PDB file of C-alpha atoms in Angstrom:
ATOM      1  CA  MET L  25     179.363 -90.774  40.144  1.00 56.00           C
ATOM      2  CA  LYS L  26     179.929 -91.792  43.884  1.00 50.00           C
ATOM      3  CA  LYS L  27     181.880 -94.106  45.807  1.00 41.00           C
ATOM      4  CA  GLN L  28     185.011 -96.082  44.879  1.00 41.00           C
ATOM      5  CA  LEU L  29     187.928 -95.604  47.464  1.00 40.00           C
ATOM      6  CA  VAL L  30     188.843 -98.632  49.392  1.00 37.00           C
ATOM      7  CA  LEU L  31     189.400 -98.486  53.170  1.00 37.00           C
ATOM      8  CA  GLY L  32     190.607-100.822  55.908  1.00 35.00           C
ATOM      9  CA  ALA L  33     188.518-103.059  57.989  1.00 32.00           C
ATOM     10  CA  ALA L  34     186.776-100.442  60.023  1.00 34.00           C
ATOM     11  CA  GLY L  35     185.089 -99.138  56.669  1.00 35.00           C
ATOM     12  CA  LEU L  36     185.815 -95.618  57.726  1.00 34.00           C
ATOM     13  CA  LEU L  37     189.163 -93.917  58.493  1.00 35.00           C
ATOM     14  CA  ALA L  38     189.452 -90.611  60.252  1.00 36.00           C
ATOM     15  CA  LEU L  39     192.984 -89.295  60.658  1.00 35.00           C
ATOM     16  CA  THR L  40     194.549 -86.179  62.181  1.00 35.00           C
ATOM     17  CA  ALA L  41     198.248 -86.225  62.344  1.00 35.00           C
ATOM     18  CA  CYS L  42     200.110 -84.127  64.903  1.00 34.00           C
ATOM     19  CA  GLY L  43     203.889 -83.797  65.116  1.00 32.00           C
ATOM     20  CA  SER L  44     205.484 -87.202  65.368  1.00 31.00           C
ATOM     21  CA  GLY L  45     202.105 -89.030  65.526  1.00 34.00           C
ATOM     22  CA  PRO L  46     201.367 -91.975  67.729  1.00 32.00           C
ATOM     23  CA  ALA L  47     204.252 -93.914  69.491  1.00 33.00           C
ATOM     24  CA  GLY L  48     206.072 -96.189  67.108  1.00 35.00           C
ATOM     25  CA  ARG L  49     204.615 -94.634  63.930  1.00 34.00           C
ATOM     26  CA  LYS L  50     206.288 -92.208  61.649  1.00 37.00           C
ATOM     27  CA  THR L  51     204.478 -89.071  60.029  1.00 35.00           C
ATOM     28  CA  ALA L  52     204.215 -89.294  56.219  1.00 37.00           C
ATOM     29  CA  ARG L  53     207.030 -87.805  54.407  1.00 39.00           C
ATOM     30  CA  ALA L  54     206.771 -85.616  51.435  1.00 39.00           C
ATOM     31  CA  ALA L  55     208.587 -86.060  48.212  1.00 39.00           C
ATOM     32  CA  PRO L  56     211.772 -84.159  47.950  1.00 39.00           C
ATOM     33  CA  VAL L  57     211.466 -80.600  46.572  1.00 39.00           C
ATOM     34  CA  ALA L  58     211.649 -80.764  42.927  1.00 44.00           C
ATOM     35  CA  ARG L  59     214.372 -78.965  41.166  1.00 44.00           C
ATOM     36  CA  GLY L  60     213.276 -75.866  39.323  1.00 47.00           C
ATOM     37  CA  VAL L  61     210.143 -75.214  41.573  1.00 53.00           C
ATOM     38  CA  GLN L  62     209.795 -71.618  42.438  1.00 58.00           C
ATOM     39  CA  VAL L  63     207.699 -70.041  45.082  1.00 59.00           C
ATOM     40  CA  THR L  64     204.483 -68.765  43.600  1.00 65.00           C
ATOM     41  CA  ALA L  65     203.912 -65.069  44.107  1.00 65.00           C
ATOM     42  CA  GLY L  66     202.187 -64.586  47.574  1.00 83.00           C
ATOM     43  CA  ASP L  67     203.297 -67.946  48.796  1.00 95.00           C
ATOM     44  CA  THR L  68     205.882 -68.445  51.443  1.00 96.00           C
ATOM     45  CA  TYR L  69     206.761 -72.131  50.489  1.00 97.00           C
ATOM     46  CA  ARG L  70     207.618 -73.999  47.269  1.00 95.00           C
ATOM     47  CA  ASN L  71     205.542 -77.148  48.286  1.00 96.00           C
ATOM     48  CA  TYR L  72     204.638 -79.316  51.189  1.00 98.00           C
ATOM     49  CA  ALA L  73     208.167 -80.547  51.818  1.00 97.00           C
ATOM     50  CA  ASP L  74     209.312 -77.149  52.014  1.00 97.00           C
ATOM     51  CA  LEU L  75     206.594 -75.930  54.500  1.00 98.00           C
ATOM     52  CA  ALA L  76     207.140 -79.159  56.543  1.00 98.00           C
ATOM     53  CA  ARG L  77     210.636 -78.183  57.111  1.00 97.00           C
ATOM     54  CA  HIS L  78     209.915 -74.860  58.734  1.00 97.00           C
ATOM     55  CA  GLU L  79     206.481 -75.353  60.363  1.00 98.00           C
ATOM     56  CA  LYS L  80     205.501 -77.824  63.108  1.00 98.00           C
ATOM     57  CA  GLU L  81     202.468 -80.096  62.559  1.00 98.00           C
ATOM     58  CA  GLY L  82     200.102 -79.938  65.383  1.00 97.00           C
ATOM     59  CA  LEU L  83     201.129 -76.572  66.319  1.00 98.00           C
ATOM     60  CA  ASP L  84     200.995 -74.614  63.297  1.00 98.00           C
ATOM     61  CA  TYR L  85     199.010 -76.769  60.956  1.00 98.00           C
ATOM     62  CA  LYS L  86     197.239 -80.136  60.961  1.00 98.00           C
ATOM     63  CA  ARG L  87     196.109 -82.635  58.223  1.00 98.00           C
ATOM     64  CA  VAL L  88     192.578 -84.248  58.445  1.00 98.00           C
ATOM     65  CA  GLN L  89     191.410 -87.118  56.258  1.00 97.00           C
ATOM     66  CA  ARG L  90     188.301 -89.379  56.161  1.00 96.00           C
ATOM     67  CA  THR L  91     187.763 -92.050  53.567  1.00 95.00           C
ATOM     68  CA  PRO L  92     184.585 -94.021  53.561  1.00 95.00           C
ATOM     69  CA  ARG L  93     184.599 -97.397  51.850  1.00 92.00           C
ATOM     70  CA  GLY L  94     183.458 -97.180  48.159  1.00 91.00           C
ATOM     71  CA  ALA L  95     183.638 -93.372  47.892  1.00 95.00           C
ATOM     72  CA  ASN L  96     184.795 -91.984  44.457  1.00 95.00           C
ATOM     73  CA  VAL L  97     184.343 -88.278  45.099  1.00 98.00           C
ATOM     74  CA  ALA L  98     186.946 -86.503  47.206  1.00 98.00           C
ATOM     75  CA  GLN L  99     185.806 -83.126  48.768  1.00 98.00           C
ATOM     76  CA  ILE L 100     189.040 -81.284  49.695  1.00 98.00           C
ATOM     77  CA  ALA L 101     190.043 -78.068  51.404  1.00 98.00           C
ATOM     78  CA  ILE L 102     193.862 -77.333  50.988  1.00 98.00           C
ATOM     79  CA  HIS L 103     193.698 -73.990  52.393  1.00 98.00           C
ATOM     80  CA  GLY L 104     191.488 -75.016  55.362  1.00 98.00           C
ATOM     81  CA  GLY L 105     191.542 -73.839  58.884  1.00 97.00           C
ATOM     82  CA  LEU L 106     192.334 -70.205  59.247  1.00 96.00           C
ATOM     83  CA  ILE L 107     194.058 -69.998  55.787  1.00 98.00           C
ATOM     84  CA  GLU L 108     190.816 -69.696  53.899  1.00 98.00           C
ATOM     85  CA  SER L 109     188.167 -70.084  56.439  1.00 97.00           C
ATOM     86  CA  PRO L 110     185.550 -71.785  56.607  1.00 98.00           C
ATOM     87  CA  THR L 111     186.640 -74.017  53.507  1.00 98.00           C
ATOM     88  CA  SER L 112     187.227 -76.943  55.928  1.00 98.00           C
ATOM     89  CA  GLN L 113     183.778 -76.835  57.236  1.00 98.00           C
ATOM     90  CA  LEU L 114     182.073 -76.596  53.861  1.00 98.00           C
ATOM     91  CA  ALA L 115     184.243 -79.562  52.498  1.00 98.00           C
ATOM     92  CA  ASP L 116     183.689 -81.468  55.588  1.00 98.00           C
ATOM     93  CA  TYR L 117     179.865 -81.240  55.622  1.00 98.00           C
ATOM     94  CA  ALA L 118     179.817 -81.974  51.763  1.00 98.00           C
ATOM     95  CA  ALA L 119     181.821 -85.005  52.146  1.00 98.00           C
ATOM     96  CA  SER L 120     179.593 -86.213  55.106  1.00 97.00           C
ATOM     97  CA  TYR L 121     176.330 -85.357  53.226  1.00 95.00           C
ATOM     98  CA  GLY L 122     177.438 -87.212  50.194  1.00 94.00           C
ATOM     99  CA  HIS L 123     179.373 -90.058  51.932  1.00 96.00           C
ATOM    100  CA  ASP L 124     182.459 -88.726  50.154  1.00 98.00           C
ATOM    101  CA  ALA L 125     186.203 -88.745  50.971  1.00 98.00           C
ATOM    102  CA  TYR L 126     187.411 -85.840  52.845  1.00 98.00           C
ATOM    103  CA  TYR L 127     190.741 -84.059  53.207  1.00 98.00           C
ATOM    104  CA  SER L 128     191.750 -80.815  54.645  1.00 98.00           C
ATOM    105  CA  PHE L 129     195.136 -79.144  55.329  1.00 98.00           C
ATOM    106  CA  MET L 130     194.452 -76.691  58.161  1.00 98.00           C
ATOM    107  CA  GLY L 131     196.019 -73.672  59.231  1.00 97.00           C
ATOM    108  CA  ILE L 132     195.837 -73.558  63.230  1.00 96.00           C
ATOM    109  CA  LYS L 133     198.354 -70.691  63.973  1.00 96.00           C
ATOM    110  CA  LYS L 134     197.104 -67.980  66.439  1.00 94.00           C
ATOM    111  CA  SER L 135     198.081 -65.434  63.673  1.00 95.00           C
ATOM    112  CA  GLY L 136     199.949 -65.279  60.274  1.00 96.00           C
ATOM    113  CA  ASN L 137     198.113 -68.470  58.557  1.00 97.00           C
ATOM    114  CA  GLN L 138     198.742 -67.082  55.346  1.00 96.00           C
ATOM    115  CA  THR L 139     202.284 -68.213  55.305  1.00 97.00           C
ATOM    116  CA  LEU L 140     200.759 -71.870  55.065  1.00 98.00           C
ATOM    117  CA  HIS L 141     198.995 -71.208  51.840  1.00 98.00           C
ATOM    118  CA  ILE L 142     200.595 -73.348  48.955  1.00 98.00           C
ATOM    119  CA  THR L 143     198.980 -72.716  45.599  1.00 97.00           C
ATOM    120  CA  ALA L 144     196.951 -75.499  44.211  1.00 97.00           C
ATOM    121  CA  THR L 145     199.544 -76.360  41.320  1.00 96.00           C
ATOM    122  CA  HIS L 146     202.352 -76.862  43.914  1.00 96.00           C
ATOM    123  CA  PHE L 147     200.230 -78.559  46.597  1.00 98.00           C
ATOM    124  CA  ASP L 148     201.742 -82.055  46.861  1.00 97.00           C
ATOM    125  CA  GLU L 149     201.104 -83.155  50.551  1.00 98.00           C
ATOM    126  CA  PRO L 150     201.187 -86.840  50.297  1.00 98.00           C
ATOM    127  CA  TRP L 151     197.919 -87.648  52.171  1.00 98.00           C
ATOM    128  CA  ALA L 152     196.041 -85.260  49.604  1.00 98.00           C
ATOM    129  CA  LEU L 153     197.843 -86.710  46.583  1.00 98.00           C
ATOM    130  CA  LYS L 154     196.875 -90.304  47.436  1.00 97.00           C
ATOM    131  CA  LEU L 155     193.300 -89.508  48.377  1.00 98.00           C
ATOM    132  CA  VAL L 156     192.703 -87.434  45.217  1.00 98.00           C
ATOM    133  CA  LYS L 157     194.468 -90.046  42.846  1.00 97.00           C
ATOM    134  CA  ALA L 158     192.187 -92.792  44.262  1.00 96.00           C
ATOM    135  CA  SER L 159     188.966 -90.784  43.373  1.00 97.00           C
ATOM    136  CA  LYS L 160     187.168 -90.143  40.106  1.00 98.00           C
ATOM    137  CA  TYR L 161     185.636 -86.776  40.987  1.00 98.00           C
ATOM    138  CA  THR L 162     187.106 -84.002  42.864  1.00 98.00           C
ATOM    139  CA  VAL L 163     185.641 -80.774  44.382  1.00 98.00           C
ATOM    140  CA  SER L 164     188.284 -78.441  45.844  1.00 98.00           C
ATOM    141  CA  TRP L 165     187.039 -75.718  48.126  1.00 98.00           C
ATOM    142  CA  HIS L 166     188.794 -72.408  48.251  1.00 98.00           C
ATOM    143  CA  GLY L 167     188.237 -68.798  49.567  1.00 97.00           C
ATOM    144  CA  ALA L 168     188.436 -65.890  47.244  1.00 96.00           C
ATOM    145  CA  LYS L 169     188.510 -62.135  47.949  1.00 95.00           C
ATOM    146  CA  GLY L 170     185.446 -60.060  47.124  1.00 96.00           C
ATOM    147  CA  ASP L 171     182.741 -57.974  48.960  1.00 97.00           C
ATOM    148  CA  ARG L 172     179.890 -59.213  46.725  1.00 97.00           C
ATOM    149  CA  PRO L 173     178.563 -62.908  47.356  1.00 98.00           C
ATOM    150  CA  VAL L 174     179.808 -64.874  44.166  1.00 98.00           C
ATOM    151  CA  THR L 175     181.548 -68.295  43.464  1.00 98.00           C
ATOM    152  CA  TYR L 176     183.942 -68.514  40.679  1.00 98.00           C
ATOM    153  CA  VAL L 177     183.711 -72.052  39.442  1.00 98.00           C
ATOM    154  CA  GLY L 178     186.745 -73.516  37.607  1.00 97.00           C
ATOM    155  CA  GLY L 179     188.418 -76.810  36.850  1.00 97.00           C
ATOM    156  CA  ARG L 180     189.026 -79.070  33.869  1.00 97.00           C
ATOM    157  CA  ASP L 181     185.788 -81.115  34.764  1.00 98.00           C
ATOM    158  CA  THR L 182     183.739 -78.808  32.342  1.00 97.00           C
ATOM    159  CA  VAL L 183     180.548 -81.159  32.341  1.00 98.00           C
ATOM    160  CA  LEU L 184     180.504 -81.013  36.146  1.00 98.00           C
ATOM    161  CA  VAL L 185     181.393 -77.201  36.260  1.00 98.00           C
ATOM    162  CA  LYS L 186     178.169 -76.459  34.223  1.00 98.00           C
ATOM    163  CA  LYS L 187     176.229 -78.754  36.415  1.00 98.00           C
ATOM    164  CA  ILE L 188     177.319 -77.022  39.677  1.00 98.00           C
ATOM    165  CA  ILE L 189     176.641 -73.559  38.307  1.00 98.00           C
ATOM    166  CA  LYS L 190     173.382 -74.483  37.295  1.00 98.00           C
ATOM    167  CA  ALA L 191     172.663 -76.145  40.709  1.00 98.00           C
ATOM    168  CA  LEU L 192     173.913 -72.947  42.504  1.00 98.00           C
ATOM    169  CA  ASN L 193     171.957 -70.538  40.386  1.00 98.00           C
ATOM    170  CA  ALA L 194     168.817 -72.568  40.954  1.00 98.00           C
ATOM    171  CA  LYS L 195     169.256 -71.973  44.635  1.00 98.00           C
ATOM    172  CA  GLY L 196     169.841 -68.224  44.255  1.00 98.00           C
ATOM    173  CA  PHE L 197     173.752 -68.155  44.533  1.00 98.00           C
ATOM    174  CA  LYS L 198     175.472 -66.004  42.167  1.00 98.00           C
ATOM    175  CA  THR L 199     178.411 -67.559  40.041  1.00 98.00           C
ATOM    176  CA  ALA L 200     180.870 -66.183  37.703  1.00 96.00           C
ATOM    177  CA  ALA L 201     183.693 -67.100  35.428  1.00 92.00           C
ATOM    178  CA  PRO L 202     187.185 -67.225  37.265  1.00 93.00           C
ATOM    179  CA  ALA L 203     189.982 -65.097  36.395  1.00 86.00           C
ATOM    180  CA  SER L 204     193.083 -66.832  34.822  1.00 82.00           C
ATOM    181  CA  LYS L 205     195.028 -67.232  38.268  1.00 85.00           C
ATOM    182  CA  ILE L 206     191.888 -68.982  39.816  1.00 93.00           C
ATOM    183  CA  GLU L 207     190.520 -70.886  36.845  1.00 94.00           C
ATOM    184  CA  GLY L 208     191.713 -74.292  37.738  1.00 94.00           C
ATOM    185  CA  GLN L 209     192.910 -75.356  34.427  1.00 95.00           C
ATOM    186  CA  ASP L 210     196.345 -76.493  35.057  1.00 96.00           C
ATOM    187  CA  PRO L 211     196.794 -80.331  34.979  1.00 97.00           C
ATOM    188  CA  LYS L 212     199.036 -80.015  37.947  1.00 97.00           C
ATOM    189  CA  ASN L 213     196.174 -78.431  40.008  1.00 97.00           C
ATOM    190  CA  ILE L 214     195.482 -80.911  42.734  1.00 98.00           C
ATOM    191  CA  CYS L 215     191.734 -80.809  41.762  1.00 98.00           C
ATOM    192  CA  ASN L 216     192.734 -82.239  38.372  1.00 98.00           C
ATOM    193  CA  ARG L 217     194.947 -84.916  39.573  1.00 98.00           C
ATOM    194  CA  ASN L 218     192.159 -87.565  40.109  1.00 98.00           C
ATOM    195  CA  GLN L 219     191.749 -90.828  37.898  1.00 98.00           C
ATOM    196  CA  ARG L 220     190.066 -88.728  35.427  1.00 98.00           C
ATOM    197  CA  GLY L 221     192.477 -85.920  35.107  1.00 98.00           C
ATOM    198  CA  LYS L 222     189.803 -83.146  35.806  1.00 98.00           C
ATOM    199  CA  GLY L 223     188.262 -81.817  38.712  1.00 98.00           C
ATOM    200  CA  VAL L 224     186.096 -78.757  39.972  1.00 98.00           C
ATOM    201  CA  GLN L 225     187.652 -75.750  41.985  1.00 98.00           C
ATOM    202  CA  LEU L 226     185.203 -73.479  43.791  1.00 98.00           C
ATOM    203  CA  GLU L 227     186.616 -70.170  44.717  1.00 98.00           C
ATOM    204  CA  ILE L 228     183.970 -68.522  47.078  1.00 98.00           C
ATOM    205  CA  SER L 229     184.265 -64.820  47.854  1.00 98.00           C
ATOM    206  CA  THR L 230     184.421 -63.562  51.248  1.00 98.00           C
ATOM    207  CA  ALA L 231     181.093 -62.091  51.188  1.00 98.00           C
ATOM    208  CA  GLN L 232     179.515 -65.309  50.353  1.00 98.00           C
ATOM    209  CA  ARG L 233     181.394 -67.288  52.971  1.00 98.00           C
ATOM    210  CA  LYS L 234     180.407 -64.635  55.529  1.00 98.00           C
ATOM    211  CA  ALA L 235     176.787 -65.261  54.612  1.00 98.00           C
ATOM    212  CA  PHE L 236     177.232 -68.896  55.721  1.00 98.00           C
ATOM    213  CA  PHE L 237     177.583 -68.020  59.412  1.00 98.00           C
ATOM    214  CA  ALA L 238     175.467 -65.867  61.636  1.00 98.00           C
ATOM    215  CA  GLY L 239     176.807 -62.282  62.122  1.00 98.00           C
ATOM    216  CA  GLY L 240     179.241 -62.894  59.262  1.00 98.00           C
ATOM    217  CA  ARG L 241     181.946 -64.001  61.452  1.00 97.00           C
ATOM    218  CA  LEU L 242     184.774 -66.276  60.185  1.00 96.00           C
ATOM    219  CA  ASP L 243     187.058 -66.703  63.291  1.00 94.00           C
ATOM    220  CA  LEU L 244     187.739 -70.099  64.277  1.00 90.00           C
ATOM    221  CA  ALA L 245     185.846 -70.548  67.339  1.00 93.00           C
ATOM    222  CA  TRP L 246     182.719 -69.310  65.663  1.00 96.00           C
ATOM    223  CA  ILE L 247     182.773 -71.464  62.576  1.00 96.00           C
ATOM    224  CA  ALA L 248     183.722 -74.666  64.508  1.00 95.00           C
ATOM    225  CA  ASN L 249     180.044 -74.555  66.012  1.00 97.00           C
ATOM    226  CA  PRO L 250     177.540 -75.791  63.589  1.00 97.00           C
ATOM    227  CA  ALA L 251     174.837 -73.933  65.613  1.00 98.00           C
ATOM    228  CA  HIS L 252     176.339 -70.642  63.887  1.00 98.00           C
ATOM    229  CA  ARG L 253     175.756 -71.911  60.385  1.00 98.00           C
ATOM    230  CA  THR L 254     172.916 -70.064  58.419  1.00 98.00           C
ATOM    231  CA  LYS L 255     170.293 -71.808  56.015  1.00 98.00           C
ATOM    232  CA  ALA L 256     172.745 -70.653  53.186  1.00 98.00           C
ATOM    233  CA  PHE L 257     175.449 -72.877  54.391  1.00 98.00           C
ATOM    234  CA  TYR L 258     173.397 -76.031  54.044  1.00 98.00           C
ATOM    235  CA  ALA L 259     171.531 -74.878  50.878  1.00 98.00           C
ATOM    236  CA  TYR L 260     174.850 -74.206  49.116  1.00 98.00           C
ATOM    237  CA  VAL L 261     176.594 -77.476  50.070  1.00 98.00           C
ATOM    238  CA  LYS L 262     173.480 -79.387  49.167  1.00 98.00           C
ATOM    239  CA  ALA L 263     173.234 -77.719  45.765  1.00 98.00           C
ATOM    240  CA  VAL L 264     176.942 -78.600  44.903  1.00 98.00           C
ATOM    241  CA  ASP L 265     176.318 -82.299  46.202  1.00 98.00           C
ATOM    242  CA  SER L 266     172.980 -82.642  44.251  1.00 98.00           C
ATOM    243  CA  VAL L 267     174.897 -83.201  41.030  1.00 98.00           C
ATOM    244  CA  LEU L 268     177.745 -85.493  42.174  1.00 96.00           C
TER     245      LEU L 268
END
C-alpha cells in the first residue's frame, strides 16, 4: 500500500511554518470561509481561515509536514501539540517507522489549546488538504476522553479498519466501535479526503494515551522526550503500521 507522494530534489521535505515564514516567502493562505459553515459544538472557529484570523502562527500554533519521496500513506494529527496530546508524537513516529508522509497541526499555547480544535469535517488547512489528497491511505490520530485504555477505530476504509483492530487486539490493546460523533464516516472528514475517498480515524482514550508515557504524564516537556515513552507506545504504533 505504501509510497506515492512526489517531492522535490532533496527527496525529503520537512516544514515548520511560523508567522510570516522565511524572508521573501508568504505563508500559505487558507480558502475563504465557506458560506453557511457553522461552528461545531465545542469548537471556537469554523475552519482554518477563521482560526488564522485570530491566532498567531509560531506563537499559538504551528504546522509541521514531512513528505518522503514515493510515500502513499499519510499519518496525520490535526489536533496535535497540546490540543490532544500526544497525537503528534504518535503520528510522527508512525510516519518515520513506515516511511510515510506526516502532518501535524500543533497547539503550542501555554494554556487554552482547546480553542485551536477544529473538528475533522471542517479542518481545511491547506498543507493538510494537499498532503492527504496526494495520498492513497490516511491514518488520522486523535485523542478521546476515557479512564479506561481503549481505541475507537473509525473511518470509511472499512477493510483497513478491520485490519488495524485485529492488529491492535493481537498486541493486547482494546478497541471498540466509535460513537456517532467520532465514527469518521463523513466524506468531508479529512481522513476520508485522500485519493480513494476513505481513511482511518483512531480515537485513543486518555487512559490509553497515558499508558504510552512513564508516569502517565502528557505535558509537552515530558512527551517531547522519547526517553519517556513506554514499550506500549512502540508496540501500539508498530501494530498499526504492520497492516499498512
